[in-house]
Amino acid sequence: KTIAASFVVSTMANSAVHPWLILPLSGLLSFACGEFTLPALPYAYDALEPHIDAETMTIHHGKHHATYVANLNKAVPDGTADLASLAEMQASLVSKGAAARNNGGGHYNHAFFWVNLVPSSGPSMEPSPDLAAAIEDRFGSLDNMKAEFEKAALGRFGSGWAWLGVRPDGTLGITSTANQDNPLMEGLEYAAERMVPILGLDVWEHAYYLKYRNRRPDYVKAFWNVVNWNKVSRSYDVYARKQKPVPPTSTGGGHAVEL
């Protein structure tokens, strides 16, 4: 713990060290302390305007997500607390009880959600050739995939998530889960297709109600304007198509080094 902390401090103080080292090294401190921490967003709270408003982002990240992190540390007080282990633990969370399931899922789902978003003011993005081919093979077109994804998001009664992921047979699939569950979890008590998610959409009301009120369809449509297809494509290629859970870390932008 002391070594990790001093190494991070000395690294940050050394101007000759590249800035992109700072966040990964600070992760060592979280690892040593054994507690999960709220990851910083890889963009400003207002960066997703006008599609997702700054007030919603501030509350959603700073309050809702932070609460899941704090409660997860209470539910799972001992163990490795980094983003890779967070991804790996999802499969067993149902068996660990409601607190671990709800807060472990809540932490992973939100951390995963944030890094799959990108300001629409940036360069236009589209799925990589490999992911585009997989979408074409499974759904016929990107528009057809979006329509099926939107159907899952709108069909989720109450709170939950819609997901695009890679099924065990290697093909893409779409499913939805309730509350803070996700399709990595084993032993869900309801029908949800098992897959390694590469894209997720939060359809809890706190994710959109301040701006969209009860107009969930408008929120779901707006979501496509801020999807980080570069991140989604990398998650597909490096992790999901190999049936490895995706660590919810940022890619590029100087925010962190991808695991």
PDB file of C-alpha atoms in Angstrom:
ATOM      1  CA  LYS A   1       0.000   0.000   0.000  1.00  0.00           C
ATOM      2  CA  THR A   2       2.719   2.486   0.971  1.00  0.00           C
ATOM      3  CA  ILE A   3       4.896   1.561  -2.002  1.00  0.00           C
ATOM      4  CA  ALA A   4       2.030   1.921  -4.456  1.00  0.00           C
ATOM      5  CA  ALA A   5       0.972   5.268  -3.026  1.00  0.00           C
ATOM      6  CA  SER A   6       4.471   6.732  -3.002  1.00  0.00           C
ATOM      7  CA  PHE A   7       5.093   5.485  -6.534  1.00  0.00           C
ATOM      8  CA  VAL A   8       1.964   7.237  -7.779  1.00  0.00           C
ATOM      9  CA  VAL A   9       2.872  10.470  -6.022  1.00  0.00           C
ATOM     10  CA  SER A  10       6.430  10.464  -7.318  1.00  0.00           C
ATOM     11  CA  THR A  11       5.187   9.677 -10.817  1.00  0.00           C
ATOM     12  CA  MET A  12       2.732  12.549 -10.778  1.00  0.00           C
ATOM     13  CA  ALA A  13       5.430  14.885  -9.527  1.00  0.00           C
ATOM     14  CA  ASN A  14       7.890  13.884 -12.255  1.00  0.00           C
ATOM     15  CA  SER A  15       7.199  16.097 -15.241  1.00  0.00           C
ATOM     16  CA  ALA A  16       9.244  13.811 -17.479  1.00  0.00           C
ATOM     17  CA  VAL A  17       6.714  11.012 -17.100  1.00  0.00           C
ATOM     18  CA  HIS A  18       3.930  10.870 -19.654  1.00  0.00           C
ATOM     19  CA  PRO A  19       0.534  12.018 -18.267  1.00  0.00           C
ATOM     20  CA  TRP A  20      -1.208   8.900 -19.562  1.00  0.00           C
ATOM     21  CA  LEU A  21       0.629   6.861 -16.926  1.00  0.00           C
ATOM     22  CA  ILE A  22      -1.027   8.652 -14.035  1.00  0.00           C
ATOM     23  CA  LEU A  23      -4.490   7.062 -14.107  1.00  0.00           C
ATOM     24  CA  PRO A  24      -3.280   3.461 -14.532  1.00  0.00           C
ATOM     25  CA  LEU A  25      -0.783   3.930 -11.690  1.00  0.00           C
ATOM     26  CA  SER A  26      -3.416   5.495  -9.487  1.00  0.00           C
ATOM     27  CA  GLY A  27      -5.337   2.278 -10.055  1.00  0.00           C
ATOM     28  CA  LEU A  28      -2.568   0.512  -8.142  1.00  0.00           C
ATOM     29  CA  LEU A  29      -3.525   2.546  -5.099  1.00  0.00           C
ATOM     30  CA  SER A  30      -7.135   1.355  -5.394  1.00  0.00           C
ATOM     31  CA  PHE A  31      -5.857  -2.200  -5.749  1.00  0.00           C
ATOM     32  CA  ALA A  32      -3.666  -1.874  -2.661  1.00  0.00           C
ATOM     33  CA  CYS A  33      -6.379  -0.311  -0.548  1.00  0.00           C
ATOM     34  CA  GLY A  34      -8.828  -3.076  -1.532  1.00  0.00           C
ATOM     35  CA  GLU A  35     -11.706  -0.684  -2.206  1.00  0.00           C
ATOM     36  CA  PHE A  36     -13.487   0.172  -5.415  1.00  0.00           C
ATOM     37  CA  THR A  37     -13.483   3.839  -6.361  1.00  0.00           C
ATOM     38  CA  LEU A  38     -15.732   5.943  -8.572  1.00  0.00           C
ATOM     39  CA  PRO A  39     -13.997   6.217 -11.961  1.00  0.00           C
ATOM     40  CA  ALA A  40     -13.710   9.684 -13.455  1.00  0.00           C
ATOM     41  CA  LEU A  41     -15.658  10.344 -16.624  1.00  0.00           C
ATOM     42  CA  PRO A  42     -13.531  10.575 -19.780  1.00  0.00           C
ATOM     43  CA  TYR A  43     -15.336  13.826 -20.709  1.00  0.00           C
ATOM     44  CA  ALA A  44     -17.031  16.781 -19.002  1.00  0.00           C
ATOM     45  CA  TYR A  45     -20.525  16.494 -17.569  1.00  0.00           C
ATOM     46  CA  ASP A  46     -21.892  18.739 -20.317  1.00  0.00           C
ATOM     47  CA  ALA A  47     -19.999  17.002 -23.140  1.00  0.00           C
ATOM     48  CA  LEU A  48     -22.954  14.872 -24.242  1.00  0.00           C
ATOM     49  CA  GLU A  49     -25.312  17.818 -24.676  1.00  0.00           C
ATOM     50  CA  PRO A  50     -27.856  18.179 -26.197  1.00  0.00           C
ATOM     51  CA  HIS A  51     -28.520  14.434 -26.206  1.00  0.00           C
ATOM     52  CA  ILE A  52     -27.840  13.789 -22.510  1.00  0.00           C
ATOM     53  CA  ASP A  53     -27.927  16.873 -20.324  1.00  0.00           C
ATOM     54  CA  ALA A  54     -25.278  18.005 -17.867  1.00  0.00           C
ATOM     55  CA  GLU A  55     -27.566  17.976 -14.830  1.00  0.00           C
ATOM     56  CA  THR A  56     -28.519  14.358 -15.443  1.00  0.00           C
ATOM     57  CA  MET A  57     -24.889  13.371 -15.943  1.00  0.00           C
ATOM     58  CA  THR A  58     -23.816  15.153 -12.751  1.00  0.00           C
ATOM     59  CA  ILE A  59     -26.438  13.417 -10.629  1.00  0.00           C
ATOM     60  CA  HIS A  60     -26.240  10.074 -12.404  1.00  0.00           C
ATOM     61  CA  HIS A  61     -22.464   9.777 -12.072  1.00  0.00           C
ATOM     62  CA  GLY A  62     -21.785  11.748  -8.898  1.00  0.00           C
ATOM     63  CA  LYS A  63     -24.718  10.455  -6.852  1.00  0.00           C
ATOM     64  CA  HIS A  64     -26.234   7.253  -8.260  1.00  0.00           C
ATOM     65  CA  HIS A  65     -23.042   5.585  -9.448  1.00  0.00           C
ATOM     66  CA  ALA A  66     -21.117   6.758  -6.393  1.00  0.00           C
ATOM     67  CA  THR A  67     -23.709   5.134  -4.151  1.00  0.00           C
ATOM     68  CA  TYR A  68     -23.311   1.789  -5.894  1.00  0.00           C
ATOM     69  CA  VAL A  69     -19.550   1.988  -5.398  1.00  0.00           C
ATOM     70  CA  ALA A  70     -19.853   2.814  -1.702  1.00  0.00           C
ATOM     71  CA  ASN A  71     -22.382   0.042  -1.083  1.00  0.00           C
ATOM     72  CA  LEU A  72     -20.342  -2.494  -3.059  1.00  0.00           C
ATOM     73  CA  ASN A  73     -17.382  -1.852  -0.744  1.00  0.00           C
ATOM     74  CA  LYS A  74     -19.662  -2.631   2.204  1.00  0.00           C
ATOM     75  CA  ALA A  75     -21.066  -5.761   0.556  1.00  0.00           C
ATOM     76  CA  VAL A  76     -17.679  -7.096  -0.604  1.00  0.00           C
ATOM     77  CA  PRO A  77     -15.225  -5.618   1.912  1.00  0.00           C
ATOM     78  CA  ASP A  78     -12.246  -7.803   1.004  1.00  0.00           C
ATOM     79  CA  GLY A  79     -10.715  -8.673  -2.319  1.00  0.00           C
ATOM     80  CA  THR A  80      -9.165  -7.238  -5.441  1.00  0.00           C
ATOM     81  CA  ALA A  81     -10.814  -3.935  -6.287  1.00  0.00           C
ATOM     82  CA  ASP A  82      -9.843  -2.963  -9.821  1.00  0.00           C
ATOM     83  CA  LEU A  83     -11.883  -2.714 -13.019  1.00  0.00           C
ATOM     84  CA  ALA A  84     -10.621  -6.017 -14.401  1.00  0.00           C
ATOM     85  CA  SER A  85     -11.739  -7.878 -11.286  1.00  0.00           C
ATOM     86  CA  LEU A  86     -15.055  -5.992 -11.373  1.00  0.00           C
ATOM     87  CA  ALA A  87     -15.697  -7.432 -14.831  1.00  0.00           C
ATOM     88  CA  GLU A  88     -14.664 -10.929 -13.772  1.00  0.00           C
ATOM     89  CA  MET A  89     -16.859 -10.974 -10.653  1.00  0.00           C
ATOM     90  CA  GLN A  90     -20.105 -10.335 -12.543  1.00  0.00           C
ATOM     91  CA  ALA A  91     -20.688 -14.016 -13.308  1.00  0.00           C
ATOM     92  CA  SER A  92     -20.869 -14.987  -9.622  1.00  0.00           C
ATOM     93  CA  LEU A  93     -22.704 -11.995  -8.151  1.00  0.00           C
ATOM     94  CA  VAL A  94     -26.177 -13.576  -8.079  1.00  0.00           C
ATOM     95  CA  SER A  95     -24.842 -16.285  -5.754  1.00  0.00           C
ATOM     96  CA  LYS A  96     -23.311 -13.690  -3.416  1.00  0.00           C
ATOM     97  CA  GLY A  97     -26.610 -12.134  -2.325  1.00  0.00           C
ATOM     98  CA  ALA A  98     -28.736  -9.105  -3.149  1.00  0.00           C
ATOM     99  CA  ALA A  99     -26.306  -6.426  -1.926  1.00  0.00           C
ATOM    100  CA  ALA A 100     -23.359  -7.742  -3.948  1.00  0.00           C
ATOM    101  CA  ARG A 101     -25.567  -8.358  -6.971  1.00  0.00           C
ATOM    102  CA  ASN A 102     -27.272  -4.970  -7.004  1.00  0.00           C
ATOM    103  CA  ASN A 103     -24.213  -2.870  -6.206  1.00  0.00           C
ATOM    104  CA  GLY A 104     -21.642  -4.951  -8.067  1.00  0.00           C
ATOM    105  CA  GLY A 105     -23.873  -4.897 -11.115  1.00  0.00           C
ATOM    106  CA  GLY A 106     -24.609  -1.211 -10.599  1.00  0.00           C
ATOM    107  CA  HIS A 107     -20.919  -0.325 -10.471  1.00  0.00           C
ATOM    108  CA  TYR A 108     -19.977  -2.399 -13.519  1.00  0.00           C
ATOM    109  CA  ASN A 109     -22.968  -1.372 -15.626  1.00  0.00           C
ATOM    110  CA  HIS A 110     -22.426   2.335 -15.043  1.00  0.00           C
ATOM    111  CA  ALA A 111     -18.640   2.243 -15.496  1.00  0.00           C
ATOM    112  CA  PHE A 112     -19.246   0.327 -18.732  1.00  0.00           C
ATOM    113  CA  PHE A 113     -21.969   2.775 -19.831  1.00  0.00           C
ATOM    114  CA  TRP A 114     -19.814   5.889 -19.414  1.00  0.00           C
ATOM    115  CA  VAL A 115     -16.885   4.676 -21.501  1.00  0.00           C
ATOM    116  CA  ASN A 116     -19.150   3.664 -24.370  1.00  0.00           C
ATOM    117  CA  LEU A 117     -20.314   7.268 -24.755  1.00  0.00           C
ATOM    118  CA  VAL A 118     -18.497  10.058 -26.560  1.00  0.00           C
ATOM    119  CA  PRO A 119     -19.330  13.716 -27.329  1.00  0.00           C
ATOM    120  CA  SER A 120     -21.218  14.019 -30.616  1.00  0.00           C
ATOM    121  CA  SER A 121     -19.128  17.095 -31.412  1.00  0.00           C
ATOM    122  CA  GLY A 122     -16.117  14.860 -32.047  1.00  0.00           C
ATOM    123  CA  PRO A 123     -15.218  12.999 -35.235  1.00  0.00           C
ATOM    124  CA  SER A 124     -17.980  10.829 -36.662  1.00  0.00           C
ATOM    125  CA  MET A 125     -17.682   7.150 -35.789  1.00  0.00           C
ATOM    126  CA  GLU A 126     -18.954   3.897 -37.155  1.00  0.00           C
ATOM    127  CA  PRO A 127     -18.418   0.241 -36.265  1.00  0.00           C
ATOM    128  CA  SER A 128     -15.092  -1.271 -37.312  1.00  0.00           C
ATOM    129  CA  PRO A 129     -15.095  -3.468 -40.436  1.00  0.00           C
ATOM    130  CA  ASP A 130     -15.123  -6.656 -38.330  1.00  0.00           C
ATOM    131  CA  LEU A 131     -17.958  -5.471 -36.097  1.00  0.00           C
ATOM    132  CA  ALA A 132     -19.878  -4.097 -39.081  1.00  0.00           C
ATOM    133  CA  ALA A 133     -19.607  -7.498 -40.764  1.00  0.00           C
ATOM    134  CA  ALA A 134     -20.872  -9.234 -37.612  1.00  0.00           C
ATOM    135  CA  ILE A 135     -23.812  -6.807 -37.415  1.00  0.00           C
ATOM    136  CA  GLU A 136     -24.599  -7.356 -41.092  1.00  0.00           C
ATOM    137  CA  ASP A 137     -24.429 -11.128 -40.668  1.00  0.00           C
ATOM    138  CA  ARG A 138     -26.697 -11.220 -37.620  1.00  0.00           C
ATOM    139  CA  PHE A 139     -29.162  -8.377 -38.248  1.00  0.00           C
ATOM    140  CA  GLY A 140     -28.909  -7.574 -41.930  1.00  0.00           C
ATOM    141  CA  SER A 141     -27.903  -3.959 -41.379  1.00  0.00           C
ATOM    142  CA  LEU A 142     -26.874  -1.445 -38.740  1.00  0.00           C
ATOM    143  CA  ASP A 143     -30.340   0.121 -38.876  1.00  0.00           C
ATOM    144  CA  ASN A 144     -31.969  -3.262 -38.244  1.00  0.00           C
ATOM    145  CA  MET A 145     -29.677  -3.800 -35.247  1.00  0.00           C
ATOM    146  CA  LYS A 146     -30.601  -0.396 -33.859  1.00  0.00           C
ATOM    147  CA  ALA A 147     -34.306  -1.150 -34.281  1.00  0.00           C
ATOM    148  CA  GLU A 148     -33.994  -4.440 -32.385  1.00  0.00           C
ATOM    149  CA  PHE A 149     -31.912  -2.791 -29.667  1.00  0.00           C
ATOM    150  CA  GLU A 150     -34.497  -0.021 -29.289  1.00  0.00           C
ATOM    151  CA  LYS A 151     -37.243  -2.638 -29.038  1.00  0.00           C
ATOM    152  CA  ALA A 152     -35.388  -4.289 -26.155  1.00  0.00           C
ATOM    153  CA  ALA A 153     -34.825  -0.925 -24.432  1.00  0.00           C
ATOM    154  CA  LEU A 154     -38.460   0.097 -24.753  1.00  0.00           C
ATOM    155  CA  GLY A 155     -39.778  -3.341 -23.864  1.00  0.00           C
ATOM    156  CA  ARG A 156     -37.959  -3.442 -20.517  1.00  0.00           C
ATOM    157  CA  PHE A 157     -40.745  -2.715 -18.037  1.00  0.00           C
ATOM    158  CA  GLY A 158     -39.613  -0.489 -15.186  1.00  0.00           C
ATOM    159  CA  SER A 159     -35.906  -0.183 -14.513  1.00  0.00           C
ATOM    160  CA  GLY A 160     -33.138  -2.004 -16.313  1.00  0.00           C
ATOM    161  CA  TRP A 161     -30.752  -2.127 -19.252  1.00  0.00           C
ATOM    162  CA  ALA A 162     -30.631  -3.026 -22.939  1.00  0.00           C
ATOM    163  CA  TRP A 163     -27.521  -4.799 -24.263  1.00  0.00           C
ATOM    164  CA  LEU A 164     -25.700  -5.660 -27.471  1.00  0.00           C
ATOM    165  CA  GLY A 165     -23.210  -8.459 -26.979  1.00  0.00           C
ATOM    166  CA  VAL A 166     -21.509 -11.594 -28.213  1.00  0.00           C
ATOM    167  CA  ARG A 167     -23.249 -14.883 -27.522  1.00  0.00           C
ATOM    168  CA  PRO A 168     -21.396 -18.099 -26.647  1.00  0.00           C
ATOM    169  CA  ASP A 169     -21.641 -19.239 -30.289  1.00  0.00           C
ATOM    170  CA  GLY A 170     -19.751 -16.107 -31.403  1.00  0.00           C
ATOM    171  CA  THR A 171     -22.696 -14.327 -33.012  1.00  0.00           C
ATOM    172  CA  LEU A 172     -24.089 -10.993 -31.858  1.00  0.00           C
ATOM    173  CA  GLY A 173     -27.239 -10.826 -29.780  1.00  0.00           C
ATOM    174  CA  ILE A 174     -29.501  -8.337 -28.047  1.00  0.00           C
ATOM    175  CA  THR A 175     -31.143  -8.771 -24.672  1.00  0.00           C
ATOM    176  CA  SER A 176     -32.363  -6.754 -21.708  1.00  0.00           C
ATOM    177  CA  THR A 177     -32.001  -7.189 -17.967  1.00  0.00           C
ATOM    178  CA  ALA A 178     -33.856  -5.876 -14.943  1.00  0.00           C
ATOM    179  CA  ASN A 179     -32.550  -3.511 -12.284  1.00  0.00           C
ATOM    180  CA  GLN A 180     -28.706  -3.648 -12.195  1.00  0.00           C
ATOM    181  CA  ASP A 181     -28.375  -7.123 -13.647  1.00  0.00           C
ATOM    182  CA  ASN A 182     -26.367  -7.748 -16.802  1.00  0.00           C
ATOM    183  CA  PRO A 183     -25.957 -10.672 -19.222  1.00  0.00           C
ATOM    184  CA  LEU A 184     -22.628 -11.719 -17.684  1.00  0.00           C
ATOM    185  CA  MET A 185     -24.456 -12.851 -14.536  1.00  0.00           C
ATOM    186  CA  GLU A 186     -25.145 -16.535 -14.060  1.00  0.00           C
ATOM    187  CA  GLY A 187     -28.329 -17.734 -12.387  1.00  0.00           C
ATOM    188  CA  LEU A 188     -30.772 -14.926 -13.233  1.00  0.00           C
ATOM    189  CA  GLU A 189     -34.306 -15.928 -12.296  1.00  0.00           C
ATOM    190  CA  TYR A 190     -35.863 -14.669 -15.550  1.00  0.00           C
ATOM    191  CA  ALA A 191     -35.235 -15.010 -19.272  1.00  0.00           C
ATOM    192  CA  ALA A 192     -32.179 -13.029 -20.377  1.00  0.00           C
ATOM    193  CA  GLU A 193     -29.773 -14.289 -22.985  1.00  0.00           C
ATOM    194  CA  ARG A 194     -26.228 -14.923 -21.773  1.00  0.00           C
ATOM    195  CA  MET A 195     -23.645 -12.883 -23.663  1.00  0.00           C
ATOM    196  CA  VAL A 196     -20.575 -10.717 -23.230  1.00  0.00           C
ATOM    197  CA  PRO A 197     -21.903  -7.156 -23.606  1.00  0.00           C
ATOM    198  CA  ILE A 198     -20.123  -4.620 -25.798  1.00  0.00           C
ATOM    199  CA  LEU A 199     -22.762  -1.883 -25.543  1.00  0.00           C
ATOM    200  CA  GLY A 200     -25.373  -1.126 -22.898  1.00  0.00           C
ATOM    201  CA  LEU A 201     -28.077   1.470 -22.392  1.00  0.00           C
ATOM    202  CA  ASP A 202     -29.395   2.467 -18.967  1.00  0.00           C
ATOM    203  CA  VAL A 203     -33.194   2.784 -19.074  1.00  0.00           C
ATOM    204  CA  TRP A 204     -33.722   3.586 -15.422  1.00  0.00           C
ATOM    205  CA  GLU A 205     -35.738   6.810 -15.231  1.00  0.00           C
ATOM    206  CA  HIS A 206     -32.915   8.616 -13.434  1.00  0.00           C
ATOM    207  CA  ALA A 207     -30.870   8.246 -16.642  1.00  0.00           C
ATOM    208  CA  TYR A 208     -33.204  10.419 -18.692  1.00  0.00           C
ATOM    209  CA  TYR A 209     -36.172  11.839 -16.798  1.00  0.00           C
ATOM    210  CA  LEU A 210     -34.865  15.368 -16.160  1.00  0.00           C
ATOM    211  CA  LYS A 211     -34.577  16.004 -19.893  1.00  0.00           C
ATOM    212  CA  TYR A 212     -36.989  13.576 -21.517  1.00  0.00           C
ATOM    213  CA  ARG A 213     -39.630  13.140 -18.782  1.00  0.00           C
ATOM    214  CA  ASN A 214     -41.684  10.089 -19.758  1.00  0.00           C
ATOM    215  CA  ARG A 215     -40.430  10.070 -23.367  1.00  0.00           C
ATOM    216  CA  ARG A 216     -38.148   7.057 -23.157  1.00  0.00           C
ATOM    217  CA  PRO A 217     -38.330   6.503 -26.946  1.00  0.00           C
ATOM    218  CA  ASP A 218     -36.769   9.949 -27.536  1.00  0.00           C
ATOM    219  CA  TYR A 219     -33.943   9.170 -25.110  1.00  0.00           C
ATOM    220  CA  VAL A 220     -33.273   5.812 -26.749  1.00  0.00           C
ATOM    221  CA  LYS A 221     -33.132   7.415 -30.204  1.00  0.00           C
ATOM    222  CA  ALA A 222     -30.796  10.164 -28.953  1.00  0.00           C
ATOM    223  CA  PHE A 223     -28.437   7.557 -27.513  1.00  0.00           C
ATOM    224  CA  TRP A 224     -27.105   6.666 -30.971  1.00  0.00           C
ATOM    225  CA  ASN A 225     -25.696  10.189 -31.348  1.00  0.00           C
ATOM    226  CA  VAL A 226     -23.216   9.612 -28.526  1.00  0.00           C
ATOM    227  CA  VAL A 227     -22.178   5.963 -28.958  1.00  0.00           C
ATOM    228  CA  ASN A 228     -18.401   5.510 -28.919  1.00  0.00           C
ATOM    229  CA  TRP A 229     -18.133   3.016 -31.777  1.00  0.00           C
ATOM    230  CA  ASN A 230     -14.343   2.972 -31.497  1.00  0.00           C
ATOM    231  CA  LYS A 231     -14.635   1.673 -27.942  1.00  0.00           C
ATOM    232  CA  VAL A 232     -17.448  -0.751 -28.800  1.00  0.00           C
ATOM    233  CA  SER A 233     -15.458  -2.120 -31.737  1.00  0.00           C
ATOM    234  CA  ARG A 234     -12.341  -2.627 -29.617  1.00  0.00           C
ATOM    235  CA  SER A 235     -14.353  -4.361 -26.897  1.00  0.00           C
ATOM    236  CA  TYR A 236     -15.764  -6.696 -29.529  1.00  0.00           C
ATOM    237  CA  ASP A 237     -12.393  -7.508 -31.066  1.00  0.00           C
ATOM    238  CA  VAL A 238     -10.176  -7.757 -27.970  1.00  0.00           C
ATOM    239  CA  TYR A 239     -12.579  -9.222 -25.419  1.00  0.00           C
ATOM    240  CA  ALA A 240     -16.108 -10.233 -26.337  1.00  0.00           C
ATOM    241  CA  ARG A 241     -15.448 -12.347 -29.417  1.00  0.00           C
ATOM    242  CA  LYS A 242     -13.034 -14.320 -27.181  1.00  0.00           C
ATOM    243  CA  GLN A 243     -15.767 -14.603 -24.519  1.00  0.00           C
ATOM    244  CA  LYS A 244     -13.836 -12.432 -22.083  1.00  0.00           C
ATOM    245  CA  PRO A 245     -15.772  -9.848 -20.039  1.00  0.00           C
ATOM    246  CA  VAL A 246     -14.929  -6.287 -21.039  1.00  0.00           C
ATOM    247  CA  PRO A 247     -13.129  -4.182 -18.393  1.00  0.00           C
ATOM    248  CA  PRO A 248     -14.992  -0.838 -18.228  1.00  0.00           C
ATOM    249  CA  THR A 249     -11.932   1.321 -18.904  1.00  0.00           C
ATOM    250  CA  SER A 250     -11.514   4.238 -21.283  1.00  0.00           C
ATOM    251  CA  THR A 251      -9.826   3.906 -24.648  1.00  0.00           C
ATOM    252  CA  GLY A 252      -7.836   6.807 -26.048  1.00  0.00           C
ATOM    253  CA  GLY A 253      -8.359  10.490 -25.386  1.00  0.00           C
ATOM    254  CA  GLY A 254      -5.521  10.552 -22.847  1.00  0.00           C
ATOM    255  CA  HIS A 255      -7.855   9.339 -20.090  1.00  0.00           C
ATOM    256  CA  ALA A 256      -6.447   5.892 -19.359  1.00  0.00           C
ATOM    257  CA  VAL A 257      -4.632   2.999 -20.935  1.00  0.00           C
ATOM    258  CA  GLU A 258      -6.917   0.164 -21.993  1.00  0.00           C
ATOM    259  CA  LEU A 259      -6.315  -3.111 -20.164  1.00  0.00           C
TER     260      LEU A 259
END
